[in-house]
Coordinates of C-alpha atoms and ligand atoms in Angstrom, one line a residue:
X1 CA 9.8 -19.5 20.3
X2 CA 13.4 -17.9 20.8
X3 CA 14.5 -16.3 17.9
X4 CA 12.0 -14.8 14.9
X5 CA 13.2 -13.0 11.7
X6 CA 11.4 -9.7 10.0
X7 CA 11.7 -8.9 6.4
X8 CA 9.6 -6.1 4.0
X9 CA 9.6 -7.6 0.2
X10 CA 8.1 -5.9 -3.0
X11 CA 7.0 -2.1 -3.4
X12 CA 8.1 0.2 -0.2
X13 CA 5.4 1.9 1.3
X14 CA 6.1 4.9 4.1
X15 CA 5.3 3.6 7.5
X16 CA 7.4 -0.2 6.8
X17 CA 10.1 1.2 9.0
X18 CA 7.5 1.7 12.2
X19 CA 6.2 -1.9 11.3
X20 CA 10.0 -3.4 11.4
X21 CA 10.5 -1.3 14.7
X22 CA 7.6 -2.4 16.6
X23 CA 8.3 -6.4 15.8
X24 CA 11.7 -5.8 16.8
X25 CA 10.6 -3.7 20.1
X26 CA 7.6 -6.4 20.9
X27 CA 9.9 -9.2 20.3
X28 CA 12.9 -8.0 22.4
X29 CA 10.3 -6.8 25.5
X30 CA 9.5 -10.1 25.3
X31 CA 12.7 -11.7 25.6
X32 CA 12.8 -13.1 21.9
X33 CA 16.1 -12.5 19.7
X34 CA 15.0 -10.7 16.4
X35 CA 16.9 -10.7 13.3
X36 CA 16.8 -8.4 10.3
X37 CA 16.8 -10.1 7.1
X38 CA 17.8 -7.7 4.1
X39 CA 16.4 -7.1 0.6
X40 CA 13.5 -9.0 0.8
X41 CA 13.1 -12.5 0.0
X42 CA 16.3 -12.0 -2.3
X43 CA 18.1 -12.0 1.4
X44 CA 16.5 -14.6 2.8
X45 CA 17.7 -16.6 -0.1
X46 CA 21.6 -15.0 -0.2
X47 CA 21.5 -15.5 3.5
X48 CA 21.3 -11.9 4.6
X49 CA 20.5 -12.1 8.3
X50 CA 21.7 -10.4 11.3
X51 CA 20.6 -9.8 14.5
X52 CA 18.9 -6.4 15.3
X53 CA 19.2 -4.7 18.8
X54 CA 16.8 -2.3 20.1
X55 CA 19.1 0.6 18.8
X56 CA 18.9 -1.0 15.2
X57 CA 15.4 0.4 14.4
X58 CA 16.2 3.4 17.0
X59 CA 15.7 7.1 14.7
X60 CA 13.2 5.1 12.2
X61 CA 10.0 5.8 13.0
X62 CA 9.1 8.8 10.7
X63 CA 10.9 8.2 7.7
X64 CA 9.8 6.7 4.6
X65 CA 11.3 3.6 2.7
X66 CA 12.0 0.4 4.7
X67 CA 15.5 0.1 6.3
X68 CA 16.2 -3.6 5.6
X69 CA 16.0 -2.4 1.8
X70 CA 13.1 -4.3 0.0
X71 CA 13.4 -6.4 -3.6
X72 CA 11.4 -8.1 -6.5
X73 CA 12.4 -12.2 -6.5
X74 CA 11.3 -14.2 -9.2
X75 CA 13.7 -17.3 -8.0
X76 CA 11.5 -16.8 -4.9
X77 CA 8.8 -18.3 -6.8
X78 CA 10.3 -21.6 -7.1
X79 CA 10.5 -24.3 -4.4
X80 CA 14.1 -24.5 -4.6
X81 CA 14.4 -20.7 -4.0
X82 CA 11.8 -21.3 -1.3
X83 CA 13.5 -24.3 0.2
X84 CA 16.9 -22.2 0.1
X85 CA 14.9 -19.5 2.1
X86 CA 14.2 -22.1 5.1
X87 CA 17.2 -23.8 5.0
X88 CA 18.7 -20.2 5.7
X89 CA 16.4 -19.3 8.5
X90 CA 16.7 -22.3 10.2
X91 CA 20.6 -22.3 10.2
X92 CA 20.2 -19.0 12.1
X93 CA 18.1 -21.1 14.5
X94 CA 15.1 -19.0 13.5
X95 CA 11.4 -20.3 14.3
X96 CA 9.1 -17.8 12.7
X97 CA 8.9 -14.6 10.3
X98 CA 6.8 -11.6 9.9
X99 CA 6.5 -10.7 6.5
X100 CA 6.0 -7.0 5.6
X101 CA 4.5 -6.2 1.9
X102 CA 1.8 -6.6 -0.7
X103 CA -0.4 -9.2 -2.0
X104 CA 3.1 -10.8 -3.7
X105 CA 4.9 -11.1 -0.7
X106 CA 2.2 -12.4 1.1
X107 CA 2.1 -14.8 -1.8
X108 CA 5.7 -15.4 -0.5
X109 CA 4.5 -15.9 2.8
X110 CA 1.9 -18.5 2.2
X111 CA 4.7 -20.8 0.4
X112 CA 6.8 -20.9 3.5
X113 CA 4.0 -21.6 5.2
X114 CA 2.8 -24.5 2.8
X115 CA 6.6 -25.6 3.5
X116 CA 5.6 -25.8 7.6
X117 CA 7.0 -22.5 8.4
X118 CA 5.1 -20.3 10.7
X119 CA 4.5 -16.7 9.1
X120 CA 2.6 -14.0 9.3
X121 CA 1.9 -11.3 6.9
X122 CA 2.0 -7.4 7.6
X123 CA 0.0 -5.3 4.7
X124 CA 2.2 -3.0 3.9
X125 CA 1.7 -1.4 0.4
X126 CA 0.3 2.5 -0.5
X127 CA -2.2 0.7 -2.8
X128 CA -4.3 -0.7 -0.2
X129 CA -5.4 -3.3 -1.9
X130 CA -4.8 -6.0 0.4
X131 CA -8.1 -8.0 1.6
X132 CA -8.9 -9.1 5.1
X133 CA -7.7 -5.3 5.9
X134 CA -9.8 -2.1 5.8
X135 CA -6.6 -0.1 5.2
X136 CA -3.0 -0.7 4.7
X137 CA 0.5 0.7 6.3
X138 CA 1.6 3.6 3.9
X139 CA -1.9 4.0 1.7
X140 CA -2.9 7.5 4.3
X141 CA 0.8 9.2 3.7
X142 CA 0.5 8.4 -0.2
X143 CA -3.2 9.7 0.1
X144 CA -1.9 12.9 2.2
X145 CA 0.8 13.1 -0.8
X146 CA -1.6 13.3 -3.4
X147 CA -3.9 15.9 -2.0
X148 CA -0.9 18.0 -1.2
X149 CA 0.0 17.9 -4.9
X150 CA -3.5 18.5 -6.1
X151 CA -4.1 21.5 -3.7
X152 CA -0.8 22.7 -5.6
X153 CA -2.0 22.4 -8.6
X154 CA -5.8 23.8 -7.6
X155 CA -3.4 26.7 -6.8
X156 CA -2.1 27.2 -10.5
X157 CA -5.7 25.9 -12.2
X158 CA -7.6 28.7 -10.8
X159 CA -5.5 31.1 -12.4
X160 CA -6.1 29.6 -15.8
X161 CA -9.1 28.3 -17.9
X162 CA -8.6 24.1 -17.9
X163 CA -8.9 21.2 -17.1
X164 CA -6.6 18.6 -15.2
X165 CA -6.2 15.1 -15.6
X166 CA -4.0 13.5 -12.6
X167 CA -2.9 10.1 -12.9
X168 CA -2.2 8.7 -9.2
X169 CA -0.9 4.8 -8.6
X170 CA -2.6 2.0 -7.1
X171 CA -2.0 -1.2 -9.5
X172 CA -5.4 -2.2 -10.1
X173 CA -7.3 -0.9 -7.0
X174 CA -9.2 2.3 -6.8
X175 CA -8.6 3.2 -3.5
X176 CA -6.2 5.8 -3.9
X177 CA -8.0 7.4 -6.6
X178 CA -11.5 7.7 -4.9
X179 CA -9.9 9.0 -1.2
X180 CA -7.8 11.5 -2.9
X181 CA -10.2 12.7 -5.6
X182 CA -13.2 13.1 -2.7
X183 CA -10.9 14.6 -0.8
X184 CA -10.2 17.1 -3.4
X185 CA -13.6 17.9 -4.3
X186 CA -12.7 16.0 -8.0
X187 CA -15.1 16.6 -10.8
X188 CA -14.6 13.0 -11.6
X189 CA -12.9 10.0 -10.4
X190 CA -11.7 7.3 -12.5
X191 CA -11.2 3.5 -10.8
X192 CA -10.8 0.1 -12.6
X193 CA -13.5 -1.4 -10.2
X194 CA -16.2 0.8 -11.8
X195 CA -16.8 0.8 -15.8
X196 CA -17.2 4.7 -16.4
X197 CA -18.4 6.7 -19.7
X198 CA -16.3 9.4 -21.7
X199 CA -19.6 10.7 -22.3
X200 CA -20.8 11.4 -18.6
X201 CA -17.5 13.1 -18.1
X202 CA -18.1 15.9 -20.4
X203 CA -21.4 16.8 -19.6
X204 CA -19.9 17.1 -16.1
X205 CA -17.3 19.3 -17.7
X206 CA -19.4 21.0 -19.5
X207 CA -21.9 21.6 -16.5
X208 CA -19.2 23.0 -14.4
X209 CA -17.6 25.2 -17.4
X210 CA -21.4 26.8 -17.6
X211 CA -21.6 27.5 -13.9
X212 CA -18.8 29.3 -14.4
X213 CA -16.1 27.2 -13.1
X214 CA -12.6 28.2 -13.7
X215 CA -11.2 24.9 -14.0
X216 CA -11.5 21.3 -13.3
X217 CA -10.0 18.1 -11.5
X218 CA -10.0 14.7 -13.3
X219 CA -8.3 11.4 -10.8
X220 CA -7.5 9.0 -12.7
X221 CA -6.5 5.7 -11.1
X222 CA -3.2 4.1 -13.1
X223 CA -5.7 0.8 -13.4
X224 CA -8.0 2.8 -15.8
X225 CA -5.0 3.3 -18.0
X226 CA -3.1 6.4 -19.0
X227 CA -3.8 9.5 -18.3
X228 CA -2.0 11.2 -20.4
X229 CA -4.2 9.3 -23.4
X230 CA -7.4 10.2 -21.5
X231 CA -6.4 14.0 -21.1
X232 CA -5.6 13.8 -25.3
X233 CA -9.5 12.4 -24.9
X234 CA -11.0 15.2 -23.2
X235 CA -9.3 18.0 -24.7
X236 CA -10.5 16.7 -28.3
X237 CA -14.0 16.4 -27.0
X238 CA -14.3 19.7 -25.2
X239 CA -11.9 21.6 -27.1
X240 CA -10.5 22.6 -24.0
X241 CA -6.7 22.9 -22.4
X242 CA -6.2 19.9 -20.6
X243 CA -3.0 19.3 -18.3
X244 CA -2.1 16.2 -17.4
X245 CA 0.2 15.3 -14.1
X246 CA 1.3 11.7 -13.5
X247 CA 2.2 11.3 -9.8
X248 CA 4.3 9.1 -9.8
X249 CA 6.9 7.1 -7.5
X250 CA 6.2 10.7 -5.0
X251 CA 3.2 9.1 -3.7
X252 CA 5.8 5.7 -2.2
X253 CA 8.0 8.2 -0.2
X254 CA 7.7 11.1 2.7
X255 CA 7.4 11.0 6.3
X256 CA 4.7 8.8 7.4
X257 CA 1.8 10.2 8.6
X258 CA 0.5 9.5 12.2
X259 CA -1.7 7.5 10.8
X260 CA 0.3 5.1 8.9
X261 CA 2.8 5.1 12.3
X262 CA 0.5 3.9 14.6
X263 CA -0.8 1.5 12.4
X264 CA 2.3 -0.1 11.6
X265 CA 3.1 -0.1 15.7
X266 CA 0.2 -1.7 16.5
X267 CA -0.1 -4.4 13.8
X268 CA 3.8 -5.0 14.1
X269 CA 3.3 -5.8 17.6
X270 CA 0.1 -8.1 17.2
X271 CA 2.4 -10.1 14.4
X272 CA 4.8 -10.9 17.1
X273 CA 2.3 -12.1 19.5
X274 CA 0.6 -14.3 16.9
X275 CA 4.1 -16.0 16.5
X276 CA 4.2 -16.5 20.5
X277 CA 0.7 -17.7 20.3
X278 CA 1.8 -20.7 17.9
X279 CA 0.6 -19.2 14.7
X280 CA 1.4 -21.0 11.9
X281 CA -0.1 -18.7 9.0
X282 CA -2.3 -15.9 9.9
X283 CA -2.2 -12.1 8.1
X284 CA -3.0 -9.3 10.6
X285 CA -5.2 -6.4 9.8
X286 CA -7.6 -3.8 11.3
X287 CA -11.2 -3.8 10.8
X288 CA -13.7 -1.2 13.1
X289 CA -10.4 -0.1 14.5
X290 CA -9.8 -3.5 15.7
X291 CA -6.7 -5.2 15.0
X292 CA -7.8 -8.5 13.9
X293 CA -5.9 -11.4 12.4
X294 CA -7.3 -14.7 9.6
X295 CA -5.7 -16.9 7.7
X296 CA -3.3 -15.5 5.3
X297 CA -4.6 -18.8 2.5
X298 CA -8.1 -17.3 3.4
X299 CA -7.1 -14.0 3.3
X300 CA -5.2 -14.4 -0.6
X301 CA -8.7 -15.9 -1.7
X302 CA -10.8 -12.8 -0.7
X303 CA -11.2 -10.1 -3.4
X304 CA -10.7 -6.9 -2.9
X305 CA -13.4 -4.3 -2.9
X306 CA -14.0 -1.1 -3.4
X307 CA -16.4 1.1 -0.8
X308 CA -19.9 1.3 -3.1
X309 CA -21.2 4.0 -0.7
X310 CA -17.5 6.1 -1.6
X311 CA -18.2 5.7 -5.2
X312 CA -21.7 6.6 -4.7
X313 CA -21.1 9.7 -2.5
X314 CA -18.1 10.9 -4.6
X315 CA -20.3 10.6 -7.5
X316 CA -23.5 13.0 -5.9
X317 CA -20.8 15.3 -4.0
X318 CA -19.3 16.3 -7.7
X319 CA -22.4 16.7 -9.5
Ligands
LIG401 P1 4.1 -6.7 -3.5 O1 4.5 -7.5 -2.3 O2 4.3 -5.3 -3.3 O3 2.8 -7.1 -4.1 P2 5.4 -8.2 -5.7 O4 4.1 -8.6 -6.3 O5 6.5 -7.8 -6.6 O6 5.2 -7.0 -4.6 O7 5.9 -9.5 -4.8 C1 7.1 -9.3 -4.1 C2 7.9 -10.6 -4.1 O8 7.1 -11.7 -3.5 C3 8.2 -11.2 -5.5 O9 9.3 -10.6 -6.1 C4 8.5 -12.6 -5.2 O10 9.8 -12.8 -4.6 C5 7.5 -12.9 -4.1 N1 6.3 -13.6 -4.6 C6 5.3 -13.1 -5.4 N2 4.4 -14.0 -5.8 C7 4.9 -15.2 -5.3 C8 4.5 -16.6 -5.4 N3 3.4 -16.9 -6.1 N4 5.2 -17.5 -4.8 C9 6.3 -17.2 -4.1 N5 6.8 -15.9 -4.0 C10 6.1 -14.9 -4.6

């Protein structure tokens, strides 16, 4: 293998651009020509593609956002689009792509695959929801984000009686709900992998508010549903002044954290080897602090779940 191409499709996630730097470092050292291709798999299609030196991902490493831009592609869903996308690469004379992104763009991925063109996938997504992964490049600098911003408002709560419901992201996995709200010391933590009952929420509310407790925290995971119609819920029920805070798109930007950067280095750099190996369609991943790699059809067929023992401890921690 010569020449390889690197691209990060769907939601951003802080921490992409050390991911793009280290395939394009990895491949140069070892004397493969690396090209960029932009917007996602709406590039690949439009034929966005250029070569990348090593000053092209030179100043990246700590900032947020991907630099080759990412995109949503429903035309990328059909074989033509898909057949486009190969057609493109190979006029370039490229022989293999890393794909950085969620469980869609590793959808993505396993079509050019299926179409005989070696890929590998990258997890990159703040929701780690990815499976064959125990955590995913950006989901530690959103989860750093979060707590930030509930410290901040901890800061305001205590000064008043209430209670506040925060609404962070993580499409339908729990992940960064249960991290941050442990984190945070949350009175309760909502996830869409775990039924929960309005009903055991009060009396938590109601056992703190008896203690004495000035104020409480409520995560709610945007897979539960809104938060602002939960707050309405609670404040109702307890006749109490609830707040409610969505995060927001805050939680996809920032300065990766350490974490995320060496993360993204070192499974950026095992991507490129995989591709000198001969790898055809493998996802890489870390597990025990091991980066590891399977087989990205496997890997699409694994559900994600959530850490029992978490919930569990989360759950006797706030009592
Ligand atoms: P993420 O990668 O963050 O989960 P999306 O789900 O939006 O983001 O997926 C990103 C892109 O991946 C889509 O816009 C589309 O171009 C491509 N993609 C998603 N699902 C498929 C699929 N089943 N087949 C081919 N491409 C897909």
């Amino acid at each position: 293998m010569k020449r390889i191409g690197v691209l990060t499709s769907g939601g951003d996630s802080p921490g992409m651009n050390a991911a793009i730097r280290a395939v394009v470092r990895k491949a140069i050292y070892h004397d493969i020509e690396v090209f960029g291709i932009y917007h996602g798999y709406t590039g690949l299609m439009n034929d966005e593609i250029k070569k990348m030196e090593i000053g092209s991902v030179a100043d990246i490493i700590h900032r947020g956002g991907t630099m080759l831009y990412s995109s949503r592609c429903p035309e990328f869903k059909t074989v033509e689009g898909q057949l486009k996308g190969v057609e493109n690469l190979k006029k370039h004379g490229i022989e293999g792509l890393v794909v950085i992104g969620g469980d869609g763009s590793y959808r993505g991925a396993q079509k050019l695959t299926g179409h005989g063109f070696p890929t590998i996938g990258i997890p990159g997504t703040i929701d780690n929801d990815i499976p064959g992964t125990d955590f995913t490049i950006g989901f530690d600098t959103a989860l750093n984000t979060v707590i930030q911003a509930i410290d901040k408002i901890r800061d305001t709560a205590t000064s008043h009686e209430r209670t506040y419901v925060i609404e962070v992201m993580g499409r339908d996995a729990g992940d960064i709900a249960l991290w941050s709200g442990l984190a945070d010391g949350a009175e309760s933590i909502l996830i869409p992998e775990e039924n929960y009952e309005m009903s055991d929420i009060l009396a938590r509310l109601k056992r703190g508010h008896d203690r004495g407790k000035r104020h409480s925290i409520i995560v709610v995971a945007e897979g539960v549903g809104s938060g602002v119609e939960i707050g309405k819920e609670i404040q109702e029920a307890m006749n109490m002044e609830t707040r409610v805070t969505v995060l927001g798109h805050v939680q996809r930007g920032g300065s990766p954290t350490a974490t995320d950067r060496v993360l993204a280095s070192r499974l950026g750099a095992r991507a490129v080897e995989l591709l000198l190996e001969g790898a055809q369609d493998r996802t890489v991943g870390i597990h025990n602090n091991q980066i590891i790699d399977l087989d990205i059809n496997e890997a699409l067929k694994m559900p994600h779940k959530v850490d029992q023992k978490m919930v569990q401890l989360a759950r006797e921690l706030s009592i």
